[in-house]
Amino acid sequence: MWGCVISRFSRISARNLFTMRLKTTEFQSLFTEGLKGLAGLFEKHQYELRIAGGAVRDLLSGKRPEDVDFATTATPEQMKSLFQAAGIRMINNKGEKHGTITARLHNENFEVTTLRVDVQTDGRHAEVEFTMDWQKDAERRDLTINSMFLGLDGTLYDYFKGYEDLQNHRVRFVGSPEQRIQEDFLRILRYFRFYGRVALKPDEHEPETLAAIKEHGQGLAFISGERIWVELKKIVVGNHAAHLLELIYKMELAQYIGLPPGGDVEGMKVVWQNSQHLSPKPITVLAALLRCPEEVEKMDIRLKMSREEKSLGLFLVKHRRDLCRREKQPDALRPFTDFIIDSRDPDCQSKVCELLKYQGEDKLLSELSCWSNPRFPLSGHDLRKIGITSGKEIGTTLQTLRDIWKKSHYKMDKDELLSHVKL
Ligand SMILES: Nc1ccn([C@@H]2O[C@H](COP(=O)(O)OP(=O)(O)OP(=O)(O)O)[C@@H](O)[C@H]2O)c(=O)n1
Ligand SMILES: [Mg+2]
């Protein structure tokens, strides 16, 4: 994979800058009308413009990045006057304090950030100062693989061996892990996330990195639940998730990120092993750590999950034991379909699918995924029409007929069911 991305490379000894030329189709495909317009504008005004951070990492890994951030030597004020003069709309921008201007060209938004150094940080926010020095901007970034720039001519600018680390599947902080973590404690979880993305094997962490994480883990307590939840979910759906969650427990970080103390790590490893090839939702794997519904509630208070995530977590914790394959049941899917039929929850089928992933029931999962929920063909109205008037009697008769219908594998139609009514 790596061979195909390089057309020429050189090592510039001054300041350890490594450059090479990237010419992949993923890179070429970024050049929309909008980007060509943006590039032309910066070139005309002689400001440098490069792709920065995560997008460079993705391009070097042969992936098309989902979002592309740009870095420039122009200050926010210079960018604003440049865009204004060219009649280009800027999007209401909360990022300006940190140097980010968002411009809209050909129906595309482009986030361009002035090169900066973080002069003061409190572990969550940073006071910034603008600079013209690309290396300084690379230095303030978290991981070597996230610290590279890519010129629009395809030149890679790599100050910290990020490309080499990517090729060697290594995740390292830029410079001192302690310092990088203290600047933003969320970087602990970002480290785990990128480990899952890049490393080939679990448990090949650099001791210095783990020591810094252990030392500053409690800083995660100051990070907002929303930011933690975003990262945690990405860790859980990535590679080595069971190992990384176990490590989070071993390093005593769980308490700071909404996971229950003494979570069932062994149980989670089994669920992850059973389900990872079935693309479980993050909460499906995490539910295995939780021992009771109260722990789901507590996790939600810290992490502010969505209503659907919380509801699925509660469902799994409540039903993982009582709703499962029964030994002597010839139609193994029946308990699950009966449960769905009886439920008033419109999301019940998708929740039961997650439960089957949790239980590692591949075959039942594929059967249930193509099962369509049949509608019970009777209503109280039908019973009233044949002369049952008491509300109570309508209720009990409907229940009896429902059971008969379920036993018929949901096949009986309205007339067949009504023939069972004794008037
Ligand atoms: N806590 C953080 C967050 C971000 N960054 C830097 O800002 C870049 C962009 O951040 P972001 O888009 O949040 O992450 P990505 O690395 O791009 O990852 P993703 O693919 O999830 O967007 C990162 O690559 C990294 O250089 C950082 O140093 N520290
Ligand atoms: Mg990004």
JSON list of C-alpha atoms in Angstrom, two decimals, residues 194-403:
[
{"chain": "A", "resi": 194, "resn": "PHE", "atom": "CA", "xyz": [-5.76, 6.04, 17.10]},
{"chain": "A", "resi": 195, "resn": "TYR", "atom": "CA", "xyz": [-4.03, 3.05, 18.61]},
{"chain": "A", "resi": 196, "resn": "GLY", "atom": "CA", "xyz": [-7.09, 1.01, 17.58]},
{"chain": "A", "resi": 197, "resn": "ARG", "atom": "CA", "xyz": [-6.91, 2.51, 14.13]},
{"chain": "A", "resi": 198, "resn": "VAL", "atom": "CA", "xyz": [-3.20, 2.17, 13.46]},
{"chain": "A", "resi": 199, "resn": "ALA", "atom": "CA", "xyz": [-1.57, -0.54, 15.61]},
{"chain": "A", "resi": 200, "resn": "LEU", "atom": "CA", "xyz": [-1.41, -4.09, 14.33]},
{"chain": "A", "resi": 201, "resn": "LYS", "atom": "CA", "xyz": [-1.38, -5.81, 17.70]},
{"chain": "A", "resi": 202, "resn": "PRO", "atom": "CA", "xyz": [-2.89, -5.02, 21.07]},
{"chain": "A", "resi": 203, "resn": "ASP", "atom": "CA", "xyz": [-0.59, -4.08, 23.89]},
{"chain": "A", "resi": 204, "resn": "GLU", "atom": "CA", "xyz": [2.39, -2.63, 22.06]},
{"chain": "A", "resi": 205, "resn": "HIS", "atom": "CA", "xyz": [2.29, 0.72, 23.80]},
{"chain": "A", "resi": 206, "resn": "GLU", "atom": "CA", "xyz": [5.36, 2.73, 24.60]},
{"chain": "A", "resi": 207, "resn": "PRO", "atom": "CA", "xyz": [5.99, 2.58, 28.36]},
{"chain": "A", "resi": 208, "resn": "GLU", "atom": "CA", "xyz": [6.57, 6.33, 28.46]},
{"chain": "A", "resi": 209, "resn": "THR", "atom": "CA", "xyz": [3.14, 6.93, 26.95]},
{"chain": "A", "resi": 210, "resn": "LEU", "atom": "CA", "xyz": [1.37, 4.63, 29.39]},
{"chain": "A", "resi": 211, "resn": "ALA", "atom": "CA", "xyz": [3.21, 6.22, 32.31]},
{"chain": "A", "resi": 212, "resn": "ALA", "atom": "CA", "xyz": [2.05, 9.69, 31.24]},
{"chain": "A", "resi": 213, "resn": "ILE", "atom": "CA", "xyz": [-1.53, 8.47, 30.83]},
{"chain": "A", "resi": 214, "resn": "LYS", "atom": "CA", "xyz": [-1.47, 6.88, 34.28]},
{"chain": "A", "resi": 215, "resn": "GLU", "atom": "CA", "xyz": [0.00, 10.01, 35.82]},
{"chain": "A", "resi": 216, "resn": "HIS", "atom": "CA", "xyz": [-2.56, 12.38, 34.32]},
{"chain": "A", "resi": 217, "resn": "GLY", "atom": "CA", "xyz": [-5.61, 10.14, 33.92]},
{"chain": "A", "resi": 218, "resn": "GLN", "atom": "CA", "xyz": [-7.61, 12.02, 36.52]},
{"chain": "A", "resi": 219, "resn": "GLY", "atom": "CA", "xyz": [-7.55, 15.04, 34.20]},
{"chain": "A", "resi": 220, "resn": "LEU", "atom": "CA", "xyz": [-10.27, 13.29, 32.22]},
{"chain": "A", "resi": 221, "resn": "ALA", "atom": "CA", "xyz": [-12.64, 14.16, 35.06]},
{"chain": "A", "resi": 222, "resn": "PHE", "atom": "CA", "xyz": [-12.60, 17.78, 33.81]},
{"chain": "A", "resi": 223, "resn": "ILE", "atom": "CA", "xyz": [-13.54, 16.92, 30.23]},
{"chain": "A", "resi": 224, "resn": "SER", "atom": "CA", "xyz": [-17.16, 17.27, 29.17]},
{"chain": "A", "resi": 225, "resn": "GLY", "atom": "CA", "xyz": [-19.22, 14.10, 28.89]},
{"chain": "A", "resi": 226, "resn": "GLU", "atom": "CA", "xyz": [-20.11, 14.86, 25.28]},
{"chain": "A", "resi": 227, "resn": "ARG", "atom": "CA", "xyz": [-16.47, 14.97, 24.15]},
{"chain": "A", "resi": 228, "resn": "ILE", "atom": "CA", "xyz": [-15.65, 11.81, 26.08]},
{"chain": "A", "resi": 229, "resn": "TRP", "atom": "CA", "xyz": [-18.62, 9.94, 24.65]},
{"chain": "A", "resi": 230, "resn": "VAL", "atom": "CA", "xyz": [-17.62, 10.81, 21.07]},
{"chain": "A", "resi": 231, "resn": "GLU", "atom": "CA", "xyz": [-14.13, 9.39, 21.60]},
{"chain": "A", "resi": 232, "resn": "LEU", "atom": "CA", "xyz": [-15.23, 6.39, 23.66]},
{"chain": "A", "resi": 233, "resn": "LYS", "atom": "CA", "xyz": [-17.64, 5.28, 20.95]},
{"chain": "A", "resi": 234, "resn": "LYS", "atom": "CA", "xyz": [-14.89, 5.47, 18.35]},
{"chain": "A", "resi": 235, "resn": "ILE", "atom": "CA", "xyz": [-12.61, 3.38, 20.57]},
{"chain": "A", "resi": 236, "resn": "VAL", "atom": "CA", "xyz": [-15.28, 0.71, 20.99]},
{"chain": "A", "resi": 237, "resn": "VAL", "atom": "CA", "xyz": [-15.92, 0.29, 17.27]},
{"chain": "A", "resi": 238, "resn": "GLY", "atom": "CA", "xyz": [-12.21, 0.27, 16.40]},
{"chain": "A", "resi": 239, "resn": "ASN", "atom": "CA", "xyz": [-9.67, -2.54, 16.48]},
{"chain": "A", "resi": 240, "resn": "HIS", "atom": "CA", "xyz": [-8.36, -3.92, 19.77]},
{"chain": "A", "resi": 241, "resn": "ALA", "atom": "CA", "xyz": [-11.39, -2.47, 21.59]},
{"chain": "A", "resi": 242, "resn": "ALA", "atom": "CA", "xyz": [-11.54, -5.19, 24.27]},
{"chain": "A", "resi": 243, "resn": "HIS", "atom": "CA", "xyz": [-7.85, -4.75, 25.01]},
{"chain": "A", "resi": 244, "resn": "LEU", "atom": "CA", "xyz": [-8.19, -0.96, 25.13]},
{"chain": "A", "resi": 245, "resn": "LEU", "atom": "CA", "xyz": [-11.21, -1.07, 27.45]},
{"chain": "A", "resi": 246, "resn": "GLU", "atom": "CA", "xyz": [-9.37, -3.50, 29.70]},
{"chain": "A", "resi": 247, "resn": "LEU", "atom": "CA", "xyz": [-6.41, -1.14, 29.72]},
{"chain": "A", "resi": 248, "resn": "ILE", "atom": "CA", "xyz": [-8.71, 1.75, 30.63]},
{"chain": "A", "resi": 249, "resn": "TYR", "atom": "CA", "xyz": [-9.79, -0.27, 33.66]},
{"chain": "A", "resi": 250, "resn": "LYS", "atom": "CA", "xyz": [-6.25, -1.37, 34.55]},
{"chain": "A", "resi": 251, "resn": "MET", "atom": "CA", "xyz": [-5.09, 2.22, 34.44]},
{"chain": "A", "resi": 252, "resn": "GLU", "atom": "CA", "xyz": [-7.97, 3.27, 36.66]},
{"chain": "A", "resi": 253, "resn": "LEU", "atom": "CA", "xyz": [-9.41, 5.68, 34.13]},
{"chain": "A", "resi": 254, "resn": "ALA", "atom": "CA", "xyz": [-12.90, 4.16, 34.00]},
{"chain": "A", "resi": 255, "resn": "GLN", "atom": "CA", "xyz": [-14.20, 6.21, 36.93]},
{"chain": "A", "resi": 256, "resn": "TYR", "atom": "CA", "xyz": [-13.38, 9.46, 35.12]},
{"chain": "A", "resi": 257, "resn": "ILE", "atom": "CA", "xyz": [-15.16, 8.61, 31.89]},
{"chain": "A", "resi": 258, "resn": "GLY", "atom": "CA", "xyz": [-18.52, 7.36, 33.07]},
{"chain": "A", "resi": 259, "resn": "LEU", "atom": "CA", "xyz": [-17.77, 3.63, 33.12]},
{"chain": "A", "resi": 260, "resn": "PRO", "atom": "CA", "xyz": [-18.85, 1.77, 36.26]},
{"chain": "A", "resi": 261, "resn": "PRO", "atom": "CA", "xyz": [-16.29, 0.96, 38.93]},
{"chain": "A", "resi": 262, "resn": "GLY", "atom": "CA", "xyz": [-15.50, -2.76, 38.90]},
{"chain": "A", "resi": 263, "resn": "GLY", "atom": "CA", "xyz": [-17.14, -3.20, 35.48]},
{"chain": "A", "resi": 264, "resn": "ASP", "atom": "CA", "xyz": [-17.39, -6.75, 34.18]},
{"chain": "A", "resi": 265, "resn": "VAL", "atom": "CA", "xyz": [-14.29, -6.65, 31.97]},
{"chain": "A", "resi": 266, "resn": "GLU", "atom": "CA", "xyz": [-14.19, -10.43, 31.44]},
{"chain": "A", "resi": 267, "resn": "GLY", "atom": "CA", "xyz": [-17.85, -10.44, 30.36]},
{"chain": "A", "resi": 268, "resn": "MET", "atom": "CA", "xyz": [-17.16, -7.54, 28.00]},
{"chain": "A", "resi": 269, "resn": "LYS", "atom": "CA", "xyz": [-14.26, -9.41, 26.40]},
{"chain": "A", "resi": 270, "resn": "VAL", "atom": "CA", "xyz": [-16.56, -12.34, 25.63]},
{"chain": "A", "resi": 271, "resn": "VAL", "atom": "CA", "xyz": [-19.26, -10.09, 24.18]},
{"chain": "A", "resi": 272, "resn": "TRP", "atom": "CA", "xyz": [-16.71, -8.22, 22.07]},
{"chain": "A", "resi": 273, "resn": "GLN", "atom": "CA", "xyz": [-15.24, -11.50, 20.82]},
{"chain": "A", "resi": 274, "resn": "ASN", "atom": "CA", "xyz": [-18.71, -12.79, 19.93]},
{"chain": "A", "resi": 275, "resn": "SER", "atom": "CA", "xyz": [-19.92, -9.66, 18.26]},
{"chain": "A", "resi": 276, "resn": "GLN", "atom": "CA", "xyz": [-17.10, -7.68, 16.71]},
{"chain": "A", "resi": 277, "resn": "HIS", "atom": "CA", "xyz": [-17.67, -9.16, 13.24]},
{"chain": "A", "resi": 278, "resn": "LEU", "atom": "CA", "xyz": [-21.36, -8.18, 13.47]},
{"chain": "A", "resi": 279, "resn": "SER", "atom": "CA", "xyz": [-20.73, -4.41, 13.77]},
{"chain": "A", "resi": 280, "resn": "PRO", "atom": "CA", "xyz": [-22.40, -3.94, 17.16]},
{"chain": "A", "resi": 281, "resn": "LYS", "atom": "CA", "xyz": [-23.36, -0.45, 18.29]},
{"chain": "A", "resi": 282, "resn": "PRO", "atom": "CA", "xyz": [-20.88, 0.94, 20.85]},
{"chain": "A", "resi": 283, "resn": "ILE", "atom": "CA", "xyz": [-23.41, 0.73, 23.69]},
{"chain": "A", "resi": 284, "resn": "THR", "atom": "CA", "xyz": [-23.98, -2.95, 22.90]},
{"chain": "A", "resi": 285, "resn": "VAL", "atom": "CA", "xyz": [-20.36, -3.76, 23.76]},
{"chain": "A", "resi": 286, "resn": "LEU", "atom": "CA", "xyz": [-20.27, -1.35, 26.69]},
{"chain": "A", "resi": 287, "resn": "ALA", "atom": "CA", "xyz": [-23.48, -2.79, 28.18]},
{"chain": "A", "resi": 288, "resn": "ALA", "atom": "CA", "xyz": [-21.49, -5.93, 28.97]},
{"chain": "A", "resi": 289, "resn": "LEU", "atom": "CA", "xyz": [-19.51, -3.90, 31.51]},
{"chain": "A", "resi": 290, "resn": "LEU", "atom": "CA", "xyz": [-22.68, -2.76, 33.23]},
{"chain": "A", "resi": 291, "resn": "ARG", "atom": "CA", "xyz": [-24.26, -4.93, 35.89]},
{"chain": "A", "resi": 292, "resn": "CYS", "atom": "CA", "xyz": [-27.64, -3.27, 36.42]},
{"chain": "A", "resi": 293, "resn": "PRO", "atom": "CA", "xyz": [-29.95, -0.59, 34.99]},
{"chain": "A", "resi": 294, "resn": "GLU", "atom": "CA", "xyz": [-28.74, 1.93, 37.60]},
{"chain": "A", "resi": 295, "resn": "GLU", "atom": "CA", "xyz": [-25.27, 1.73, 36.05]},
{"chain": "A", "resi": 296, "resn": "VAL", "atom": "CA", "xyz": [-26.75, 2.63, 32.66]},
{"chain": "A", "resi": 297, "resn": "GLU", "atom": "CA", "xyz": [-28.43, 5.63, 34.28]},
{"chain": "A", "resi": 298, "resn": "LYS", "atom": "CA", "xyz": [-25.17, 6.75, 35.89]},
{"chain": "A", "resi": 299, "resn": "MET", "atom": "CA", "xyz": [-23.25, 6.35, 32.66]},
{"chain": "A", "resi": 300, "resn": "ASP", "atom": "CA", "xyz": [-25.86, 8.47, 30.90]},
{"chain": "A", "resi": 301, "resn": "ILE", "atom": "CA", "xyz": [-25.60, 11.22, 33.51]},
{"chain": "A", "resi": 302, "resn": "ARG", "atom": "CA", "xyz": [-21.86, 11.51, 32.86]},
{"chain": "A", "resi": 303, "resn": "LEU", "atom": "CA", "xyz": [-21.80, 10.95, 29.11]},
{"chain": "A", "resi": 304, "resn": "LYS", "atom": "CA", "xyz": [-25.14, 12.39, 27.98]},
{"chain": "A", "resi": 305, "resn": "MET", "atom": "CA", "xyz": [-25.88, 9.61, 25.56]},
{"chain": "A", "resi": 306, "resn": "SER", "atom": "CA", "xyz": [-28.70, 9.95, 23.05]},
{"chain": "A", "resi": 307, "resn": "ARG", "atom": "CA", "xyz": [-32.15, 8.75, 24.06]},
{"chain": "A", "resi": 308, "resn": "GLU", "atom": "CA", "xyz": [-31.78, 5.77, 21.70]},
{"chain": "A", "resi": 309, "resn": "GLU", "atom": "CA", "xyz": [-28.39, 4.78, 23.13]},
{"chain": "A", "resi": 310, "resn": "LYS", "atom": "CA", "xyz": [-29.63, 4.91, 26.70]},
{"chain": "A", "resi": 311, "resn": "SER", "atom": "CA", "xyz": [-32.79, 3.01, 25.87]},
{"chain": "A", "resi": 312, "resn": "LEU", "atom": "CA", "xyz": [-30.77, 0.30, 24.08]},
{"chain": "A", "resi": 313, "resn": "GLY", "atom": "CA", "xyz": [-28.36, 0.07, 27.04]},
{"chain": "A", "resi": 314, "resn": "LEU", "atom": "CA", "xyz": [-31.25, -0.40, 29.44]},
{"chain": "A", "resi": 315, "resn": "PHE", "atom": "CA", "xyz": [-32.89, -2.96, 27.16]},
{"chain": "A", "resi": 316, "resn": "LEU", "atom": "CA", "xyz": [-29.73, -5.07, 26.90]},
{"chain": "A", "resi": 317, "resn": "VAL", "atom": "CA", "xyz": [-29.03, -5.01, 30.61]},
{"chain": "A", "resi": 318, "resn": "LYS", "atom": "CA", "xyz": [-32.64, -5.94, 31.42]},
{"chain": "A", "resi": 319, "resn": "HIS", "atom": "CA", "xyz": [-33.13, -8.68, 28.83]},
{"chain": "A", "resi": 320, "resn": "ARG", "atom": "CA", "xyz": [-29.74, -10.26, 28.16]},
{"chain": "A", "resi": 321, "resn": "ARG", "atom": "CA", "xyz": [-30.56, -13.20, 30.45]},
{"chain": "A", "resi": 322, "resn": "ASP", "atom": "CA", "xyz": [-34.31, -13.73, 30.11]},
{"chain": "A", "resi": 323, "resn": "LEU", "atom": "CA", "xyz": [-34.49, -13.28, 26.35]},
{"chain": "A", "resi": 324, "resn": "CYS", "atom": "CA", "xyz": [-32.19, -15.86, 24.83]},
{"chain": "A", "resi": 325, "resn": "ARG", "atom": "CA", "xyz": [-32.10, -19.05, 22.78]},
{"chain": "A", "resi": 326, "resn": "ARG", "atom": "CA", "xyz": [-33.90, -21.86, 24.59]},
{"chain": "A", "resi": 327, "resn": "GLU", "atom": "CA", "xyz": [-32.41, -25.33, 24.52]},
{"chain": "A", "resi": 328, "resn": "LYS", "atom": "CA", "xyz": [-35.53, -27.31, 23.66]},
{"chain": "A", "resi": 329, "resn": "GLN", "atom": "CA", "xyz": [-37.27, -24.77, 21.47]},
{"chain": "A", "resi": 330, "resn": "PRO", "atom": "CA", "xyz": [-37.30, -26.18, 17.90]},
{"chain": "A", "resi": 331, "resn": "ASP", "atom": "CA", "xyz": [-37.97, -22.78, 16.31]},
{"chain": "A", "resi": 332, "resn": "ALA", "atom": "CA", "xyz": [-35.07, -20.89, 17.87]},
{"chain": "A", "resi": 333, "resn": "LEU", "atom": "CA", "xyz": [-36.20, -17.49, 16.61]},
{"chain": "A", "resi": 334, "resn": "ARG", "atom": "CA", "xyz": [-39.65, -17.76, 18.23]},
{"chain": "A", "resi": 335, "resn": "PRO", "atom": "CA", "xyz": [-38.91, -16.29, 21.69]},
{"chain": "A", "resi": 336, "resn": "PHE", "atom": "CA", "xyz": [-37.42, -13.25, 19.96]},
{"chain": "A", "resi": 337, "resn": "THR", "atom": "CA", "xyz": [-40.20, -12.71, 17.44]},
{"chain": "A", "resi": 338, "resn": "ASP", "atom": "CA", "xyz": [-42.87, -13.26, 20.12]},
{"chain": "A", "resi": 339, "resn": "PHE", "atom": "CA", "xyz": [-41.14, -10.67, 22.25]},
{"chain": "A", "resi": 340, "resn": "ILE", "atom": "CA", "xyz": [-41.14, -8.16, 19.39]},
{"chain": "A", "resi": 341, "resn": "ILE", "atom": "CA", "xyz": [-44.79, -8.84, 18.59]},
{"chain": "A", "resi": 342, "resn": "ASP", "atom": "CA", "xyz": [-45.78, -8.20, 22.22]},
{"chain": "A", "resi": 343, "resn": "SER", "atom": "CA", "xyz": [-43.75, -5.03, 22.52]},
{"chain": "A", "resi": 344, "resn": "ARG", "atom": "CA", "xyz": [-45.17, -1.57, 22.02]},
{"chain": "A", "resi": 345, "resn": "ASP", "atom": "CA", "xyz": [-41.70, -0.18, 21.32]},
{"chain": "A", "resi": 346, "resn": "PRO", "atom": "CA", "xyz": [-41.35, 0.66, 17.59]},
{"chain": "A", "resi": 347, "resn": "ASP", "atom": "CA", "xyz": [-37.56, 0.10, 17.88]},
{"chain": "A", "resi": 348, "resn": "CYS", "atom": "CA", "xyz": [-37.94, -3.30, 19.49]},
{"chain": "A", "resi": 349, "resn": "GLN", "atom": "CA", "xyz": [-36.75, -5.31, 16.49]},
{"chain": "A", "resi": 350, "resn": "SER", "atom": "CA", "xyz": [-33.53, -3.37, 16.12]},
{"chain": "A", "resi": 351, "resn": "LYS", "atom": "CA", "xyz": [-32.91, -3.69, 19.86]},
{"chain": "A", "resi": 352, "resn": "VAL", "atom": "CA", "xyz": [-33.40, -7.45, 19.70]},
{"chain": "A", "resi": 353, "resn": "CYS", "atom": "CA", "xyz": [-30.94, -7.53, 16.77]},
{"chain": "A", "resi": 354, "resn": "GLU", "atom": "CA", "xyz": [-28.38, -5.83, 19.02]},
{"chain": "A", "resi": 355, "resn": "LEU", "atom": "CA", "xyz": [-29.17, -8.35, 21.75]},
{"chain": "A", "resi": 356, "resn": "LEU", "atom": "CA", "xyz": [-28.44, -11.18, 19.30]},
{"chain": "A", "resi": 357, "resn": "LYS", "atom": "CA", "xyz": [-25.10, -9.56, 18.48]},
{"chain": "A", "resi": 358, "resn": "TYR", "atom": "CA", "xyz": [-24.41, -9.31, 22.21]},
{"chain": "A", "resi": 359, "resn": "GLN", "atom": "CA", "xyz": [-25.14, -13.03, 22.53]},
{"chain": "A", "resi": 360, "resn": "GLY", "atom": "CA", "xyz": [-23.09, -13.88, 19.43]},
{"chain": "A", "resi": 361, "resn": "GLU", "atom": "CA", "xyz": [-26.10, -15.45, 17.70]},
{"chain": "A", "resi": 362, "resn": "ASP", "atom": "CA", "xyz": [-24.99, -14.90, 14.10]},
{"chain": "A", "resi": 363, "resn": "LYS", "atom": "CA", "xyz": [-27.53, -17.18, 12.48]},
{"chain": "A", "resi": 364, "resn": "LEU", "atom": "CA", "xyz": [-30.53, -15.90, 14.42]},
{"chain": "A", "resi": 365, "resn": "LEU", "atom": "CA", "xyz": [-29.39, -12.36, 13.73]},
{"chain": "A", "resi": 366, "resn": "SER", "atom": "CA", "xyz": [-29.40, -12.88, 9.99]},
{"chain": "A", "resi": 367, "resn": "GLU", "atom": "CA", "xyz": [-32.85, -14.54, 10.23]},
{"chain": "A", "resi": 368, "resn": "LEU", "atom": "CA", "xyz": [-34.26, -11.72, 12.33]},
{"chain": "A", "resi": 369, "resn": "SER", "atom": "CA", "xyz": [-32.75, -9.05, 10.10]},
{"chain": "A", "resi": 370, "resn": "CYS", "atom": "CA", "xyz": [-34.93, -10.22, 7.21]},
{"chain": "A", "resi": 371, "resn": "TRP", "atom": "CA", "xyz": [-38.01, -11.01, 9.29]},
{"chain": "A", "resi": 372, "resn": "SER", "atom": "CA", "xyz": [-40.88, -8.60, 8.80]},
{"chain": "A", "resi": 373, "resn": "ASN", "atom": "CA", "xyz": [-43.03, -7.92, 11.79]},
{"chain": "A", "resi": 374, "resn": "PRO", "atom": "CA", "xyz": [-46.56, -9.23, 11.00]},
{"chain": "A", "resi": 375, "resn": "ARG", "atom": "CA", "xyz": [-49.50, -7.16, 12.11]},
{"chain": "A", "resi": 376, "resn": "PHE", "atom": "CA", "xyz": [-52.06, -8.77, 14.44]},
{"chain": "A", "resi": 377, "resn": "PRO", "atom": "CA", "xyz": [-55.15, -8.80, 12.20]},
{"chain": "A", "resi": 378, "resn": "LEU", "atom": "CA", "xyz": [-57.77, -8.09, 14.89]},
{"chain": "A", "resi": 379, "resn": "SER", "atom": "CA", "xyz": [-58.80, -5.08, 16.93]},
{"chain": "A", "resi": 380, "resn": "GLY", "atom": "CA", "xyz": [-61.37, -4.37, 19.64]},
{"chain": "A", "resi": 381, "resn": "HIS", "atom": "CA", "xyz": [-63.53, -2.91, 16.92]},
{"chain": "A", "resi": 382, "resn": "ASP", "atom": "CA", "xyz": [-63.81, -6.34, 15.23]},
{"chain": "A", "resi": 383, "resn": "LEU", "atom": "CA", "xyz": [-64.95, -7.92, 18.51]},
{"chain": "A", "resi": 384, "resn": "ARG", "atom": "CA", "xyz": [-67.54, -5.20, 19.08]},
{"chain": "A", "resi": 385, "resn": "LYS", "atom": "CA", "xyz": [-68.93, -5.89, 15.62]},
{"chain": "A", "resi": 386, "resn": "ILE", "atom": "CA", "xyz": [-69.64, -9.51, 16.58]},
{"chain": "A", "resi": 387, "resn": "GLY", "atom": "CA", "xyz": [-71.42, -8.46, 19.77]},
{"chain": "A", "resi": 388, "resn": "ILE", "atom": "CA", "xyz": [-68.83, -8.31, 22.57]},
{"chain": "A", "resi": 389, "resn": "THR", "atom": "CA", "xyz": [-69.47, -5.06, 24.36]},
{"chain": "A", "resi": 390, "resn": "SER", "atom": "CA", "xyz": [-67.74, -5.20, 27.73]},
{"chain": "A", "resi": 391, "resn": "GLY", "atom": "CA", "xyz": [-64.34, -3.55, 27.64]},
{"chain": "A", "resi": 392, "resn": "LYS", "atom": "CA", "xyz": [-62.91, -6.12, 30.01]},
{"chain": "A", "resi": 393, "resn": "GLU", "atom": "CA", "xyz": [-64.12, -9.03, 27.90]},
{"chain": "A", "resi": 394, "resn": "ILE", "atom": "CA", "xyz": [-62.72, -7.43, 24.76]},
{"chain": "A", "resi": 395, "resn": "GLY", "atom": "CA", "xyz": [-59.33, -7.18, 26.48]},
{"chain": "A", "resi": 396, "resn": "THR", "atom": "CA", "xyz": [-59.17, -10.79, 27.62]},
{"chain": "A", "resi": 397, "resn": "THR", "atom": "CA", "xyz": [-60.53, -12.15, 24.32]},
{"chain": "A", "resi": 398, "resn": "LEU", "atom": "CA", "xyz": [-57.98, -10.16, 22.35]},
{"chain": "A", "resi": 399, "resn": "GLN", "atom": "CA", "xyz": [-55.20, -11.55, 24.55]},
{"chain": "A", "resi": 400, "resn": "THR", "atom": "CA", "xyz": [-56.43, -15.15, 24.07]},
{"chain": "A", "resi": 401, "resn": "LEU", "atom": "CA", "xyz": [-56.66, -14.64, 20.31]},
{"chain": "A", "resi": 402, "resn": "ARG", "atom": "CA", "xyz": [-53.21, -13.11, 20.23]},
{"chain": "A", "resi": 403, "resn": "ASP", "atom": "CA", "xyz": [-51.80, -16.25, 21.87]}
]
